[in-house]
Short mmCIF file of C-alpha atoms in Angstrom, two decimals:
data_model
loop_
_atom_site.label_atom_id
_atom_site.label_comp_id
_atom_site.label_asym_id
_atom_site.label_seq_id
_atom_site.Cartn_x
_atom_site.Cartn_y
_atom_site.Cartn_z
CA MET A 1 13.22 11.14 -17.21
CA ALA A 2 14.96 12.38 -14.10
CA GLY A 3 14.93 10.10 -11.09
CA ARG A 4 13.19 11.66 -8.13
CA VAL A 5 13.93 10.98 -4.53
CA GLY A 6 12.89 13.45 -1.92
CA PRO A 7 10.68 13.89 1.06
CA GLY A 8 7.06 14.57 0.36
CA GLY A 9 4.95 16.68 2.65
CA ARG A 10 4.75 15.43 6.21
CA PRO A 11 1.36 13.79 6.82
CA LYS A 12 -0.31 15.18 9.90
CA GLY A 13 -2.29 12.98 12.24
CA VAL A 14 -0.28 9.80 11.73
CA LYS A 15 -0.29 9.11 15.44
CA ALA A 16 -4.04 9.74 15.60
CA ALA A 17 -4.52 7.46 12.60
CA GLY A 18 -2.66 4.67 14.38
CA LEU A 19 -4.77 5.12 17.49
CA ALA A 20 -7.96 5.15 15.43
CA LEU A 21 -6.86 1.91 13.77
CA VAL A 22 -6.33 0.37 17.19
CA GLY A 23 -9.76 1.54 18.26
CA ALA A 24 -11.36 0.14 15.13
CA LEU A 25 -9.70 -3.21 15.63
CA LEU A 26 -10.47 -3.32 19.35
CA LEU A 27 -14.13 -2.62 18.67
CA GLY A 28 -14.77 -6.28 17.90
CA ALA A 29 -13.03 -7.51 21.03
CA GLY A 30 -14.63 -4.96 23.33
CA ALA A 31 -18.17 -4.61 21.99
CA ALA A 32 -19.52 -8.08 21.27
CA GLY A 33 -18.32 -11.55 20.35
CA TRP A 34 -20.23 -11.54 17.09
CA ALA A 35 -18.57 -8.33 15.97
CA TYR A 36 -15.13 -9.76 16.72
CA TRP A 37 -15.97 -12.95 14.84
CA HIS A 38 -17.26 -10.99 11.85
CA LEU A 39 -14.33 -8.58 11.61
CA ASN A 40 -11.75 -11.31 12.20
CA GLY A 41 -13.37 -13.44 9.51
CA ASN A 42 -13.19 -10.60 6.99
CA ILE A 43 -9.40 -10.81 6.71
CA ARG A 44 -7.91 -13.02 4.00
CA SER A 45 -4.33 -14.23 4.17
CA VAL A 46 -1.50 -15.83 2.17
CA ASP A 47 1.32 -17.88 3.68
CA ILE A 48 4.23 -15.93 2.21
CA ASP A 49 6.86 -17.37 4.57
CA GLY A 50 5.79 -20.95 3.90
CA ALA A 51 5.84 -20.45 0.12
CA LEU A 52 9.24 -18.72 -0.07
CA GLY A 53 11.14 -20.61 2.64
CA ASP A 54 14.68 -19.49 3.32
CA ASP A 55 15.51 -18.24 -0.19
CA ARG A 56 15.11 -14.62 0.86
CA PRO A 57 17.12 -11.67 2.22
CA ALA A 58 18.11 -12.18 5.84
CA ARG A 59 16.16 -10.53 8.63
CA PRO A 60 18.10 -7.74 10.36
CA VAL A 61 19.73 -8.72 13.65
CA ALA A 62 17.74 -7.28 16.53
CA VAL A 63 19.70 -5.21 19.02
CA PRO A 64 18.63 -5.97 22.62
CA SER A 65 17.25 -3.00 24.53
CA ALA A 66 19.36 -1.68 27.39
CA SER A 67 16.23 -1.29 29.48
CA PRO A 68 13.77 -4.07 28.65
CA SER A 69 10.14 -3.02 28.87
CA ALA A 70 7.34 -5.10 30.30
CA SER A 71 5.10 -3.93 27.44
CA PRO A 72 4.31 -6.62 24.85
CA VAL A 73 4.13 -3.99 22.08
CA PRO A 74 6.78 -4.75 19.40
CA THR A 75 9.33 -2.03 18.69
CA GLY A 76 11.74 -3.55 16.15
CA ALA A 77 12.36 -2.30 12.62
CA LEU A 78 9.80 -3.57 10.13
CA ASN A 79 9.29 -3.58 6.34
CA ILE A 80 5.78 -4.01 4.98
CA LEU A 81 4.93 -4.37 1.29
CA VAL A 82 1.60 -2.62 0.65
CA LEU A 83 -0.12 -3.30 -2.68
CA GLY A 84 -3.21 -1.75 -4.21
CA SER A 85 -4.80 -4.50 -6.27
CA ASP A 86 -6.51 -3.33 -9.47
CA SER A 87 -8.95 -6.23 -9.70
CA ARG A 88 -10.37 -6.78 -13.18
CA GLY A 89 -13.11 -9.27 -12.41
CA GLY A 90 -16.47 -8.97 -10.66
CA GLU A 91 -19.43 -6.73 -11.39
CA GLU A 92 -18.63 -4.21 -8.62
CA ASN A 93 -15.01 -3.79 -9.69
CA GLN A 94 -16.00 -3.43 -13.33
CA GLU A 95 -18.44 -0.63 -12.41
CA LEU A 96 -15.52 1.16 -10.72
CA GLY A 97 -13.41 1.01 -13.87
CA GLY A 98 -11.82 -2.40 -13.51
CA GLY A 99 -12.56 -3.44 -17.06
CA ASP A 100 -14.06 -6.63 -18.40
CA SER A 101 -11.12 -9.03 -18.12
CA GLU A 102 -10.27 -11.47 -15.36
CA GLY A 103 -7.28 -11.39 -13.04
CA ALA A 104 -5.71 -8.50 -11.16
CA ARG A 105 -2.72 -6.19 -11.28
CA SER A 106 -0.67 -4.50 -8.58
CA ASP A 107 -0.97 -0.95 -9.87
CA THR A 108 0.14 0.60 -6.57
CA ALA A 109 3.16 -0.69 -4.64
CA MET A 110 4.67 0.89 -1.54
CA VAL A 111 7.32 -0.39 0.84
CA VAL A 112 6.59 0.95 4.33
CA HIS A 113 9.72 0.93 6.51
CA LEU A 114 9.33 1.42 10.26
CA ASP A 115 12.61 2.15 12.00
CA ALA A 116 13.55 0.49 15.28
CA GLY A 117 11.45 2.05 17.99
CA ARG A 118 8.63 2.73 15.48
CA THR A 119 9.12 6.51 15.86
CA THR A 120 10.16 7.20 12.24
CA ALA A 121 8.90 5.78 8.97
CA THR A 122 9.69 5.92 5.25
CA VAL A 123 7.18 5.06 2.53
CA VAL A 124 8.79 4.20 -0.82
CA SER A 125 6.64 3.99 -3.97
CA ILE A 126 7.78 1.61 -6.73
CA PRO A 127 6.56 2.69 -10.20
CA ARG A 128 4.50 -0.06 -11.84
CA ASP A 129 6.29 0.59 -15.17
CA THR A 130 9.70 -0.30 -13.73
CA LEU A 131 11.50 -3.01 -15.71
CA VAL A 132 12.96 -5.62 -13.34
CA ASP A 133 14.49 -9.07 -13.20
CA ARG A 134 11.45 -11.11 -12.19
CA PRO A 135 12.49 -14.29 -10.35
CA SER A 136 10.91 -17.71 -10.67
CA CYS A 137 8.10 -17.94 -8.11
CA PRO A 138 6.26 -20.92 -6.61
CA LEU A 139 2.59 -21.28 -7.56
CA PRO A 140 -0.18 -22.41 -5.17
CA SER A 141 -1.17 -25.15 -7.60
CA GLY A 142 2.40 -26.47 -7.83
CA GLY A 143 5.19 -25.68 -10.23
CA SER A 144 6.55 -22.19 -10.64
CA THR A 145 6.55 -19.16 -12.90
CA LEU A 146 9.39 -18.58 -15.34
CA ALA A 147 12.10 -16.10 -14.47
CA ALA A 148 12.31 -13.13 -16.83
CA SER A 149 14.72 -10.27 -17.41
CA GLY A 150 13.37 -6.82 -18.23
CA ALA A 151 9.83 -7.67 -17.15
CA MET A 152 7.41 -4.96 -16.05
CA PHE A 153 7.22 -4.85 -12.27
CA ASN A 154 3.47 -5.37 -11.92
CA THR A 155 3.50 -8.57 -13.99
CA ALA A 156 4.86 -10.40 -10.92
CA TYR A 157 1.52 -10.10 -9.13
CA ALA A 158 -0.46 -10.84 -12.29
CA LEU A 159 1.46 -14.09 -12.88
CA GLY A 160 2.19 -15.35 -9.38
CA GLY A 161 0.04 -13.39 -6.95
CA PRO A 162 1.22 -12.01 -3.60
CA VAL A 163 4.04 -14.56 -3.22
CA CYS A 164 5.64 -13.51 -6.50
CA ALA A 165 5.08 -9.82 -5.76
CA VAL A 166 6.97 -10.18 -2.47
CA LYS A 167 9.78 -12.21 -4.03
CA THR A 168 10.16 -9.72 -6.88
CA VAL A 169 10.35 -6.77 -4.48
CA GLU A 170 12.93 -8.60 -2.36
CA THR A 171 14.97 -9.39 -5.49
CA LEU A 172 14.77 -5.76 -6.62
CA THR A 173 15.61 -4.22 -3.25
CA GLY A 174 17.61 -6.82 -1.34
CA VAL A 175 15.35 -5.98 1.63
CA ARG A 176 13.35 -8.60 3.54
CA MET A 177 9.60 -7.90 3.54
CA ASP A 178 8.41 -8.80 7.03
CA HIS A 179 4.74 -8.43 6.15
CA TYR A 180 2.39 -8.11 3.20
CA VAL A 181 -0.82 -6.06 3.04
CA GLU A 182 -3.09 -5.77 0.00
CA ILE A 183 -6.19 -3.61 -0.35
CA ASP A 184 -8.49 -4.38 -3.24
CA PHE A 185 -10.07 -2.15 -5.84
CA SER A 186 -13.65 -1.86 -4.54
CA GLY A 187 -12.64 -2.17 -0.87
CA PHE A 188 -10.66 1.07 -1.03
CA ALA A 189 -13.73 2.96 -2.23
CA GLU A 190 -15.83 1.48 0.58
CA LEU A 191 -13.22 2.48 3.17
CA VAL A 192 -13.18 6.10 1.96
CA ASP A 193 -16.98 6.23 2.06
CA ALA A 194 -16.98 4.80 5.60
CA LEU A 195 -14.65 7.64 6.62
CA GLY A 196 -17.07 10.19 5.15
CA GLY A 197 -14.97 10.96 2.09
CA VAL A 198 -11.61 12.69 1.81
CA THR A 199 -10.54 16.25 0.94
CA VAL A 200 -7.75 16.56 -1.62
CA THR A 201 -6.17 19.54 -3.38
CA THR A 202 -4.93 19.00 -6.95
CA ASP A 203 -2.57 21.34 -8.76
CA VAL A 204 -3.76 20.44 -12.26
CA ASP A 205 -7.02 19.70 -14.07
CA ILE A 206 -7.80 15.99 -14.37
CA ASP A 207 -9.86 14.54 -17.21
CA ASP A 208 -9.45 10.77 -17.44
CA ASP A 209 -12.01 8.59 -19.22
CA ARG A 210 -10.35 5.40 -17.97
CA SER A 211 -10.61 6.26 -14.29
CA HIS A 212 -13.93 8.08 -14.80
CA LEU A 213 -12.61 11.20 -13.06
CA ARG A 214 -12.92 14.87 -14.04
CA LEU A 215 -11.69 17.51 -11.61
CA ASP A 216 -10.67 21.12 -12.01
CA ALA A 217 -7.48 22.14 -10.24
CA GLY A 218 -8.30 23.05 -6.66
CA THR A 219 -9.66 21.53 -3.46
CA HIS A 220 -12.37 18.86 -3.62
CA HIS A 221 -14.12 16.58 -1.14
CA LEU A 222 -14.19 13.17 -2.83
CA ASP A 223 -16.38 10.16 -2.16
CA GLY A 224 -14.97 6.63 -2.40
CA THR A 225 -15.47 6.22 -6.15
CA GLU A 226 -13.87 9.59 -6.87
CA ALA A 227 -10.95 8.91 -4.51
CA LEU A 228 -10.36 5.60 -6.25
CA GLY A 229 -10.43 7.42 -9.59
CA LEU A 230 -7.79 9.81 -8.29
CA ALA A 231 -5.58 6.91 -7.17
CA ARG A 232 -5.90 5.32 -10.62
CA THR A 233 -5.66 8.48 -12.74
CA ARG A 234 -2.80 8.47 -15.18
CA TYR A 235 -3.96 9.23 -18.70
CA GLY A 236 -5.70 12.41 -17.57
CA LEU A 237 -2.33 13.84 -16.52
CA ALA A 238 0.28 15.48 -18.70
CA GLY A 239 2.20 12.79 -20.54
CA GLY A 240 0.27 9.97 -18.88
CA SER A 241 3.18 9.49 -16.49
CA ASP A 242 3.11 6.81 -13.81
CA LEU A 243 5.37 9.07 -11.71
CA ALA A 244 2.72 11.81 -11.85
CA ARG A 245 0.14 9.27 -10.69
CA ILE A 246 2.39 8.29 -7.78
CA GLU A 247 2.49 11.93 -6.69
CA LEU A 248 -1.32 11.93 -6.58
CA GLN A 249 -1.37 8.64 -4.68
CA GLN A 250 1.04 9.97 -2.06
CA LYS A 251 -1.08 13.12 -1.73
CA LEU A 252 -4.17 10.94 -1.29
CA VAL A 253 -2.49 8.87 1.44
CA LYS A 254 -1.72 12.05 3.37
CA ALA A 255 -5.27 13.32 2.89
CA LEU A 256 -6.66 10.04 4.23
CA LEU A 257 -4.48 10.32 7.32
CA GLU A 258 -5.84 13.85 7.80
CA GLN A 259 -9.39 12.53 7.46
CA VAL A 260 -8.82 9.76 10.00
CA SER A 261 -7.23 12.17 12.47
CA THR A 262 -10.16 14.61 12.25
CA THR A 263 -12.91 11.98 12.33
CA ASP A 264 -13.90 11.23 15.94
CA LEU A 265 -13.99 7.47 15.43
CA LEU A 266 -13.25 6.57 19.04
CA THR A 267 -16.45 8.26 20.26
CA ASP A 268 -18.69 7.17 17.39
CA PRO A 269 -19.25 3.39 17.68
CA VAL A 270 -21.36 3.17 14.52
CA ARG A 271 -18.81 4.97 12.34
CA LEU A 272 -16.00 3.06 14.04
CA TYR A 273 -17.56 -0.28 13.19
CA GLN A 274 -18.24 0.80 9.59
CA VAL A 275 -14.59 1.78 9.13
CA ALA A 276 -13.35 -1.42 10.79
CA ASP A 277 -15.67 -3.53 8.63
CA ALA A 278 -14.63 -1.77 5.41
CA ALA A 279 -10.92 -1.93 6.30
CA SER A 280 -10.85 -5.58 7.33
CA GLY A 281 -13.12 -6.64 4.48
CA SER A 282 -10.79 -5.19 1.87
CA LEU A 283 -7.55 -6.66 3.24
CA THR A 284 -5.39 -9.60 2.27
CA THR A 285 -2.34 -10.05 4.51
CA ASP A 286 0.43 -12.52 5.17
CA THR A 287 -0.30 -15.07 7.91
CA GLY A 288 1.62 -12.93 10.41
CA LEU A 289 -1.06 -10.22 10.26
CA ASP A 290 -4.24 -12.20 9.57
CA SER A 291 -6.06 -11.67 12.86
CA LEU A 292 -7.44 -8.70 14.77
CA GLY A 293 -4.99 -9.43 17.58
CA GLN A 294 -1.97 -9.22 15.28
CA LEU A 295 -3.22 -6.09 13.52
CA THR A 296 -4.02 -4.50 16.87
CA SER A 297 -0.49 -5.22 18.09
CA LEU A 298 0.90 -3.52 14.97
CA GLY A 299 -1.40 -0.53 15.44
CA ARG A 300 -0.43 -0.14 19.11
CA SER A 301 3.25 -0.19 18.18
CA LEU A 302 2.66 2.92 16.02
CA GLY A 303 1.31 4.95 18.94
CA GLY A 304 4.60 6.85 19.29
CA LEU A 305 5.00 7.61 15.58
CA SER A 306 5.30 11.35 15.02
CA ALA A 307 3.99 12.94 11.83
CA ASP A 308 7.23 14.92 11.54
CA ASP A 309 9.17 11.66 11.22
CA VAL A 310 7.21 10.20 8.28
CA ARG A 311 8.39 10.82 4.71
CA THR A 312 7.22 9.63 1.30
CA VAL A 313 9.67 9.05 -1.55
CA THR A 314 9.70 7.38 -4.95
CA MET A 315 12.34 4.85 -5.94
CA PRO A 316 14.80 6.73 -8.19
CA VAL A 317 14.31 5.78 -11.82
CA VAL A 318 15.38 6.80 -15.32
CA SER A 319 13.86 6.06 -18.70
CA ALA A 320 14.78 2.63 -20.03
CA PRO A 321 17.30 3.11 -22.89
CA TRP A 322 15.40 0.67 -25.10
CA ASP A 323 11.82 1.78 -24.23
CA VAL A 324 10.90 5.40 -23.46
CA ASN A 325 7.56 4.23 -22.02
CA ARG A 326 9.28 2.21 -19.27
CA VAL A 327 11.73 3.03 -16.49
CA VAL A 328 14.58 1.25 -14.74
CA ALA A 329 16.08 1.79 -11.30
CA GLN A 330 18.58 4.64 -11.27
CA GLN A 331 21.89 3.52 -9.80
CA PRO A 332 23.54 3.97 -7.41
CA GLN A 333 20.74 6.12 -5.97
CA ALA A 334 18.19 3.29 -5.80
CA ALA A 335 20.66 0.90 -4.18
CA ASP A 336 21.58 3.56 -1.62
CA LEU A 337 17.92 4.10 -0.78
CA TRP A 338 17.25 0.40 -0.20
CA GLU A 339 20.46 0.04 1.80
CA SER A 340 19.20 2.73 4.17
CA LEU A 341 16.13 0.60 4.91
CA ARG A 342 17.95 -2.62 5.79
#
């Protein structure tokens, strides 16, 4: 399997999406105290820094600005691990194709790198089937998970939750994850519905019993359940490739940005609140992003991000020599990619 690294299409409306996010988050603070309390209380968090301590890649050294600004908006480089959690438990998740078992898996993993100044960004997808050296991770209940060599990437989250997912990514990449954001299985569908659906063009027919999705090649306006099916589709694609699924996921991300940019959220308070409620209710973050104020600050810092400076890539991989159904990082290409994000 050839490793693939290359820019995807440039998502339009990224700046508008950032502004809409700010508006959604500010709704609670500006409209009514109860709304702020409700939205703020929606967000769940995990203390990643406290759990991992200093046994992590170093933070990059910040370069002082030659002309300090009075604006409190942060502008430094930032790396955010974004996971899509395929929850297996709960009636609602099971109805959406989550299955009948307990626990959850990180079936979608993206490292979002914001360059200094927050005017360019790179989104790197990590295939879930990548075999990695999974480190020992601390558990909330005490003790730790066992380290393992040649473990599938998404087992880190299944065994040790967000803390182990972050530590495994940092071990794989050598890059410090400044923040962690997780969106859950059913929450994603609710967010898409709150936005009024999303329009996506597929190049191939999709027929996947596991994700409950059947689409002819072409352009479709999807509701939340269908969009979630598209994000999860794998076995309905030629060869059942995780890399093919990543291509669909990246296309869906761009389509969602288009939808946000064309939806007049800032002048529609009802829709704005629905989107803010769905977004905040589906999130788990690290403790550095677990309030509306912190998320608003992040959103404001993206106000200067140009769509032409955002690219999507996939970590370069090749088939594992001992297992054709798994992949390993392709070197030195993968190392070069992560080095560029430090």
